[in-house]
Amino acid sequence: MSDVKLAATTRTEFGKGAARRLRRADQIPAVLYGHGAEPVHVALPGHETMLALKQSNALFEIELDGKVTLTIVKDVQREPVKNIIEHVDLLIVKKGEKVQVEVPVHVVGESFSGTIHVVETQALTLEAEATHLPQAVEVSIEGLQGGATITAGDVTLPAGATLVTDADVTVVAISVPHASADDLAADEAAASLAASQSAAAHAEG
């Protein structure tokens, strides 16, 4: 089943000026391509598309001229300062077809007391059925101690998905933070001061 349904209109004007006019009308330029078909340039409803793009690997059901096409998002171009969506590339897919997608890593649980975790790989490339794309992969660090690592091959994948990323790639590393030289020097200075004050107090007594 589709996650998102959007009504598109055919685009006949191109260039930066035409794109700006579309965005002022709360529409987003997009292109549909794949399966050997000629690219189709469309305009998507701005607000609905923006909300839909917040979902990872959503399946888009695009209705154009009475015909419905299944697509997934392959690229989103944004204006870097205001983060406005400028253009969306949509890949045409079919039910049962396997596609490769980037799936974000979500860390769950707490590592052993006194340790910290670093996410070395923010997303994994998986192959999955186009109509059942995973939204994320969960990586549990519950109780892991310093020096532990989780590789891509260790991650439990969603049903029906296979790993494309190299299995040896480190996803999360657990470590014990070390005090810096400045911290150690400050601790030593504080201890020395406390010792001298204690000695002075005894001398006065």
Tab-separated table of N, CA, C and O in Angstrom, residues 27-101:
chain	number	residue	atom	x	y	z
A	27	GLN	N	3.711	25.231	-4.983
A	27	GLN	CA	3.937	23.991	-5.709
A	27	GLN	C	5.439	23.745	-5.800
A	27	GLN	O	6.250	24.674	-5.718
A	28	ILE	N	5.808	22.479	-5.972
A	28	ILE	CA	7.214	22.096	-6.017
A	28	ILE	C	7.509	21.385	-7.334
A	28	ILE	O	6.808	20.420	-7.682
A	29	PRO	N	8.511	21.849	-8.087
A	29	PRO	CA	8.894	21.153	-9.320
A	29	PRO	C	9.433	19.760	-9.011
A	29	PRO	O	10.140	19.557	-8.022
A	30	ALA	N	9.089	18.794	-9.856
A	30	ALA	CA	9.559	17.421	-9.662
A	30	ALA	C	9.675	16.731	-11.016
A	30	ALA	O	9.131	17.208	-12.024
A	31	VAL	N	10.399	15.612	-11.025
A	31	VAL	CA	10.509	14.805	-12.242
A	31	VAL	C	10.305	13.346	-11.872
A	31	VAL	O	10.795	12.872	-10.844
A	32	LEU	N	9.545	12.626	-12.701
A	32	LEU	CA	9.338	11.182	-12.556
A	32	LEU	C	10.159	10.487	-13.632
A	32	LEU	O	10.094	10.864	-14.812
A	33	TYR	N	10.930	9.468	-13.244
A	33	TYR	CA	11.739	8.764	-14.241
A	33	TYR	C	11.919	7.310	-13.817
A	33	TYR	O	11.667	6.941	-12.670
A	34	GLY	N	12.388	6.491	-14.760
A	34	GLY	CA	12.665	5.086	-14.461
A	34	GLY	C	11.901	4.137	-15.353
A	34	GLY	O	10.974	4.530	-16.070
A	35	HIS	N	12.307	2.867	-15.337
A	35	HIS	CA	11.700	1.799	-16.135
A	35	HIS	C	11.686	2.124	-17.630
A	35	HIS	O	10.759	1.754	-18.347
A	36	GLY	N	12.730	2.831	-18.070
A	36	GLY	CA	12.880	3.105	-19.492
A	36	GLY	C	11.942	4.163	-20.049
A	36	GLY	O	11.963	4.446	-21.240
A	37	ALA	N	11.120	4.754	-19.186
A	37	ALA	CA	10.174	5.769	-19.648
A	37	ALA	C	10.861	7.129	-19.771
A	37	ALA	O	11.871	7.392	-19.104
A	38	GLU	N	10.318	7.970	-20.639
A	38	GLU	CA	10.821	9.333	-20.747
A	38	GLU	C	10.532	10.071	-19.437
A	38	GLU	O	9.460	9.890	-18.851
A	39	PRO	N	11.467	10.893	-18.950
A	39	PRO	CA	11.197	11.659	-17.724
A	39	PRO	C	9.949	12.523	-17.884
A	39	PRO	O	9.728	13.124	-18.933
A	40	VAL	N	9.139	12.555	-16.837
A	40	VAL	CA	7.917	13.360	-16.843
A	40	VAL	C	8.085	14.481	-15.826
A	40	VAL	O	8.307	14.227	-14.639
A	41	HIS	N	7.988	15.721	-16.288
A	41	HIS	CA	8.169	16.886	-15.423
A	41	HIS	C	6.817	17.319	-14.885
A	41	HIS	O	5.885	17.596	-15.647
A	42	VAL	N	6.714	17.369	-13.550
A	42	VAL	CA	5.431	17.661	-12.917
A	42	VAL	C	5.605	18.720	-11.834
A	42	VAL	O	6.724	19.062	-11.429
A	43	ALA	N	4.466	19.217	-11.343
A	43	ALA	CA	4.425	20.089	-10.173
A	43	ALA	C	3.626	19.372	-9.099
A	43	ALA	O	2.565	18.814	-9.372
A	44	LEU	N	4.168	19.371	-7.875
A	44	LEU	CA	3.518	18.707	-6.746
A	44	LEU	C	2.980	19.755	-5.760
A	44	LEU	O	3.555	20.847	-5.641
A	45	PRO	N	1.909	19.425	-5.051
A	45	PRO	CA	1.385	20.363	-4.049
A	45	PRO	C	2.412	20.588	-2.941
A	45	PRO	O	2.897	19.626	-2.331
A	46	GLY	N	2.746	21.863	-2.691
A	46	GLY	CA	3.860	22.191	-1.819
A	46	GLY	C	3.742	21.692	-0.398
A	46	GLY	O	4.632	20.998	0.101
A	47	HIS	N	2.662	22.044	0.296
A	47	HIS	CA	2.540	21.710	1.715
A	47	HIS	C	2.492	20.201	1.926
A	47	HIS	O	3.198	19.664	2.790
A	48	GLU	N	1.664	19.505	1.140
A	48	GLU	CA	1.540	18.055	1.295
A	48	GLU	C	2.859	17.347	1.007
A	48	GLU	O	3.237	16.397	1.693
A	49	THR	N	3.576	17.831	-0.010
A	49	THR	CA	4.860	17.210	-0.359
A	49	THR	C	5.880	17.428	0.752
A	49	THR	O	6.624	16.515	1.122
A	50	MET	N	5.916	18.648	1.295
A	50	MET	CA	6.854	18.956	2.379
A	50	MET	C	6.612	18.048	3.584
A	50	MET	O	7.550	17.498	4.167
A	51	LEU	N	5.342	17.846	3.930
A	51	LEU	CA	5.022	16.953	5.058
A	51	LEU	C	5.416	15.512	4.749
A	51	LEU	O	5.952	14.801	5.599
A	52	ALA	N	5.154	15.079	3.508
A	52	ALA	CA	5.457	13.698	3.115
A	52	ALA	C	6.956	13.431	3.146
A	52	ALA	O	7.388	12.324	3.491
A	53	LEU	N	7.759	14.443	2.810
A	53	LEU	CA	9.210	14.251	2.766
A	53	LEU	C	9.823	14.126	4.155
A	53	LEU	O	10.995	13.773	4.287
A	54	LYS	N	9.055	14.401	5.197
A	54	LYS	CA	9.555	14.207	6.562
A	54	LYS	C	9.647	12.722	6.891
A	54	LYS	O	10.349	12.327	7.818
A	55	GLN	N	8.927	11.891	6.129
A	55	GLN	CA	8.982	10.445	6.341
A	55	GLN	C	10.165	9.867	5.554
A	55	GLN	O	10.388	10.226	4.410
A	56	SER	N	10.882	8.982	6.200
A	56	SER	CA	11.999	8.330	5.522
A	56	SER	C	11.483	7.227	4.604
A	56	SER	O	10.691	6.376	5.020
A	57	ASN	N	11.933	7.249	3.355
A	57	ASN	CA	11.608	6.197	2.377
A	57	ASN	C	10.097	5.972	2.195
A	57	ASN	O	9.637	4.831	2.101
A	58	ALA	N	9.360	7.060	2.167
A	58	ALA	CA	7.918	6.935	1.921
A	58	ALA	C	7.682	6.532	0.471
A	58	ALA	O	8.445	6.891	-0.428
A	59	LEU	N	6.611	5.786	0.253
A	59	LEU	CA	6.191	5.428	-1.098
A	59	LEU	C	5.179	6.470	-1.552
A	59	LEU	O	4.199	6.736	-0.870
A	60	PHE	N	5.441	7.083	-2.692
A	60	PHE	CA	4.579	8.144	-3.209
A	60	PHE	C	3.689	7.590	-4.326
A	60	PHE	O	4.187	7.004	-5.283
A	61	GLU	N	2.395	7.785	-4.181
A	61	GLU	CA	1.428	7.414	-5.218
A	61	GLU	C	1.051	8.701	-5.948
A	61	GLU	O	0.308	9.530	-5.423
A	62	ILE	N	1.607	8.878	-7.135
A	62	ILE	CA	1.418	10.121	-7.881
A	62	ILE	C	0.277	9.957	-8.891
A	62	ILE	O	0.332	9.086	-9.763
A	63	GLU	N	-0.721	10.807	-8.759
A	63	GLU	CA	-1.841	10.780	-9.699
A	63	GLU	C	-1.669	11.910	-10.713
A	63	GLU	O	-1.584	13.077	-10.348
A	64	LEU	N	-1.584	11.547	-11.972
A	64	LEU	CA	-1.373	12.520	-13.044
A	64	LEU	C	-2.244	12.150	-14.234
A	64	LEU	O	-2.127	11.041	-14.773
A	65	ASP	N	-3.123	13.064	-14.621
A	65	ASP	CA	-4.018	12.854	-15.769
A	65	ASP	C	-4.791	11.538	-15.643
A	65	ASP	O	-4.923	10.773	-16.606
A	66	GLY	N	-5.259	11.243	-14.437
A	66	GLY	CA	-6.084	10.046	-14.224
A	66	GLY	C	-5.305	8.760	-14.078
A	66	GLY	O	-5.893	7.702	-13.846
A	67	LYS	N	-3.986	8.837	-14.195
A	67	LYS	CA	-3.151	7.644	-14.072
A	67	LYS	C	-2.352	7.710	-12.779
A	67	LYS	O	-1.841	8.775	-12.413
A	68	VAL	N	-2.241	6.585	-12.063
A	68	VAL	CA	-1.511	6.540	-10.796
A	68	VAL	C	-0.174	5.821	-10.995
A	68	VAL	O	-0.123	4.729	-11.578
A	69	THR	N	0.912	6.448	-10.530
A	69	THR	CA	2.258	5.887	-10.657
A	69	THR	C	2.886	5.782	-9.283
A	69	THR	O	2.850	6.741	-8.504
A	70	LEU	N	3.467	4.613	-8.975
A	70	LEU	CA	4.178	4.424	-7.714
A	70	LEU	C	5.615	4.916	-7.855
A	70	LEU	O	6.305	4.581	-8.825
A	71	THR	N	6.058	5.707	-6.890
A	71	THR	CA	7.425	6.238	-6.944
A	71	THR	C	8.022	6.273	-5.533
A	71	THR	O	7.301	6.227	-4.538
A	72	ILE	N	9.356	6.362	-5.488
A	72	ILE	CA	10.056	6.661	-4.234
A	72	ILE	C	10.963	7.858	-4.491
A	72	ILE	O	11.370	8.124	-5.635
A	73	VAL	N	11.282	8.574	-3.436
A	73	VAL	CA	12.132	9.762	-3.555
A	73	VAL	C	13.596	9.336	-3.685
A	73	VAL	O	14.101	8.580	-2.864
A	74	LYS	N	14.261	9.820	-4.732
A	74	LYS	CA	15.682	9.521	-4.909
A	74	LYS	C	16.562	10.721	-4.577
A	74	LYS	O	17.719	10.568	-4.206
A	75	ASP	N	16.012	11.937	-4.711
A	75	ASP	CA	16.825	13.112	-4.407
A	75	ASP	C	15.911	14.297	-4.119
A	75	ASP	O	14.869	14.456	-4.766
A	76	VAL	N	16.309	15.096	-3.135
A	76	VAL	CA	15.601	16.333	-2.812
A	76	VAL	C	16.615	17.465	-2.815
A	76	VAL	O	17.603	17.418	-2.079
A	77	GLN	N	16.384	18.453	-3.666
A	77	GLN	CA	17.278	19.607	-3.728
A	77	GLN	C	16.662	20.742	-2.918
A	77	GLN	O	15.501	21.090	-3.109
A	78	ARG	N	17.468	21.291	-1.984
A	78	ARG	CA	16.988	22.358	-1.111
A	78	ARG	C	17.850	23.608	-1.242
A	78	ARG	O	19.053	23.513	-1.481
A	79	GLU	N	17.219	24.746	-1.054
A	79	GLU	CA	17.951	26.012	-1.001
A	79	GLU	C	18.714	26.019	0.325
A	79	GLU	O	18.113	25.841	1.382
A	80	PRO	N	20.047	26.185	0.294
A	80	PRO	CA	20.856	25.946	1.491
A	80	PRO	C	20.605	26.899	2.651
A	80	PRO	O	20.775	26.507	3.804
A	81	VAL	N	20.213	28.125	2.397
A	81	VAL	CA	20.049	29.097	3.477
A	81	VAL	C	18.696	28.940	4.168
A	81	VAL	O	18.615	28.760	5.386
A	82	LYS	N	17.625	28.962	3.392
A	82	LYS	CA	16.281	28.885	3.969
A	82	LYS	C	15.741	27.453	4.024
A	82	LYS	O	14.658	27.212	4.546
A	83	ASN	N	16.513	26.501	3.450
A	83	ASN	CA	16.112	25.082	3.449
A	83	ASN	C	14.792	24.853	2.720
A	83	ASN	O	14.033	23.939	3.039
A	84	ILE	N	14.511	25.694	1.737
A	84	ILE	CA	13.291	25.543	0.940
A	84	ILE	C	13.496	24.426	-0.087
A	84	ILE	O	14.552	24.335	-0.715
A	85	ILE	N	12.486	23.565	-0.257
A	85	ILE	CA	12.577	22.491	-1.244
A	85	ILE	C	12.484	23.102	-2.649
A	85	ILE	O	11.516	23.778	-2.977
A	86	GLU	N	13.522	22.861	-3.460
A	86	GLU	CA	13.560	23.439	-4.807
A	86	GLU	C	13.148	22.439	-5.884
A	86	GLU	O	12.604	22.835	-6.911
A	87	HIS	N	13.427	21.154	-5.651
A	87	HIS	CA	13.137	20.160	-6.687
A	87	HIS	C	13.171	18.769	-6.070
A	87	HIS	O	13.921	18.515	-5.138
A	88	VAL	N	12.347	17.868	-6.591
A	88	VAL	CA	12.300	16.491	-6.099
A	88	VAL	C	12.428	15.521	-7.277
A	88	VAL	O	11.745	15.686	-8.290
A	89	ASP	N	13.316	14.544	-7.131
A	89	ASP	CA	13.451	13.476	-8.128
A	89	ASP	C	12.718	12.248	-7.616
A	89	ASP	O	13.003	11.767	-6.509
A	90	LEU	N	11.796	11.721	-8.417
A	90	LEU	CA	11.001	10.556	-8.030
A	90	LEU	C	11.289	9.398	-8.980
A	90	LEU	O	11.184	9.545	-10.193
A	91	LEU	N	11.672	8.249	-8.408
A	91	LEU	CA	11.961	7.061	-9.197
A	91	LEU	C	10.711	6.189	-9.287
A	91	LEU	O	10.114	5.832	-8.272
A	92	ILE	N	10.312	5.842	-10.499
A	92	ILE	CA	9.143	4.985	-10.709
A	92	ILE	C	9.477	3.557	-10.290
A	92	ILE	O	10.521	3.015	-10.653
A	93	VAL	N	8.594	2.948	-9.492
A	93	VAL	CA	8.803	1.571	-9.030
A	93	VAL	C	7.533	0.758	-9.270
A	93	VAL	O	6.467	1.307	-9.542
A	94	LYS	N	7.684	-0.554	-9.160
A	94	LYS	CA	6.542	-1.451	-9.328
A	94	LYS	C	6.443	-2.376	-8.120
A	94	LYS	O	7.442	-2.666	-7.463
A	95	LYS	N	5.235	-2.838	-7.819
A	95	LYS	CA	5.039	-3.753	-6.696
A	95	LYS	C	5.868	-5.012	-6.905
A	95	LYS	O	5.920	-5.559	-8.002
A	96	GLY	N	6.530	-5.451	-5.850
A	96	GLY	CA	7.360	-6.645	-5.924
A	96	GLY	C	8.783	-6.368	-6.338
A	96	GLY	O	9.661	-7.221	-6.177
A	97	GLU	N	9.045	-5.187	-6.872
A	97	GLU	CA	10.388	-4.833	-7.322
A	97	GLU	C	11.287	-4.523	-6.123
A	97	GLU	O	10.861	-3.918	-5.142
A	98	LYS	N	12.556	-4.957	-6.194
A	98	LYS	CA	13.530	-4.653	-5.153
A	98	LYS	C	14.308	-3.389	-5.539
A	98	LYS	O	14.736	-3.241	-6.682
A	99	VAL	N	14.477	-2.502	-4.564
A	99	VAL	CA	15.244	-1.275	-4.803
A	99	VAL	C	16.211	-1.064	-3.645
A	99	VAL	O	16.014	-1.586	-2.544
A	100	GLN	N	17.264	-0.274	-3.903
A	100	GLN	CA	18.219	0.065	-2.855
A	100	GLN	C	17.881	1.435	-2.282
A	100	GLN	O	17.629	2.387	-3.027
A	101	VAL	N	17.887	1.523	-0.954
A	101	VAL	CA	17.567	2.790	-0.287
A	101	VAL	C	18.513	3.002	0.891
A	101	VAL	O	19.069	2.058	1.450
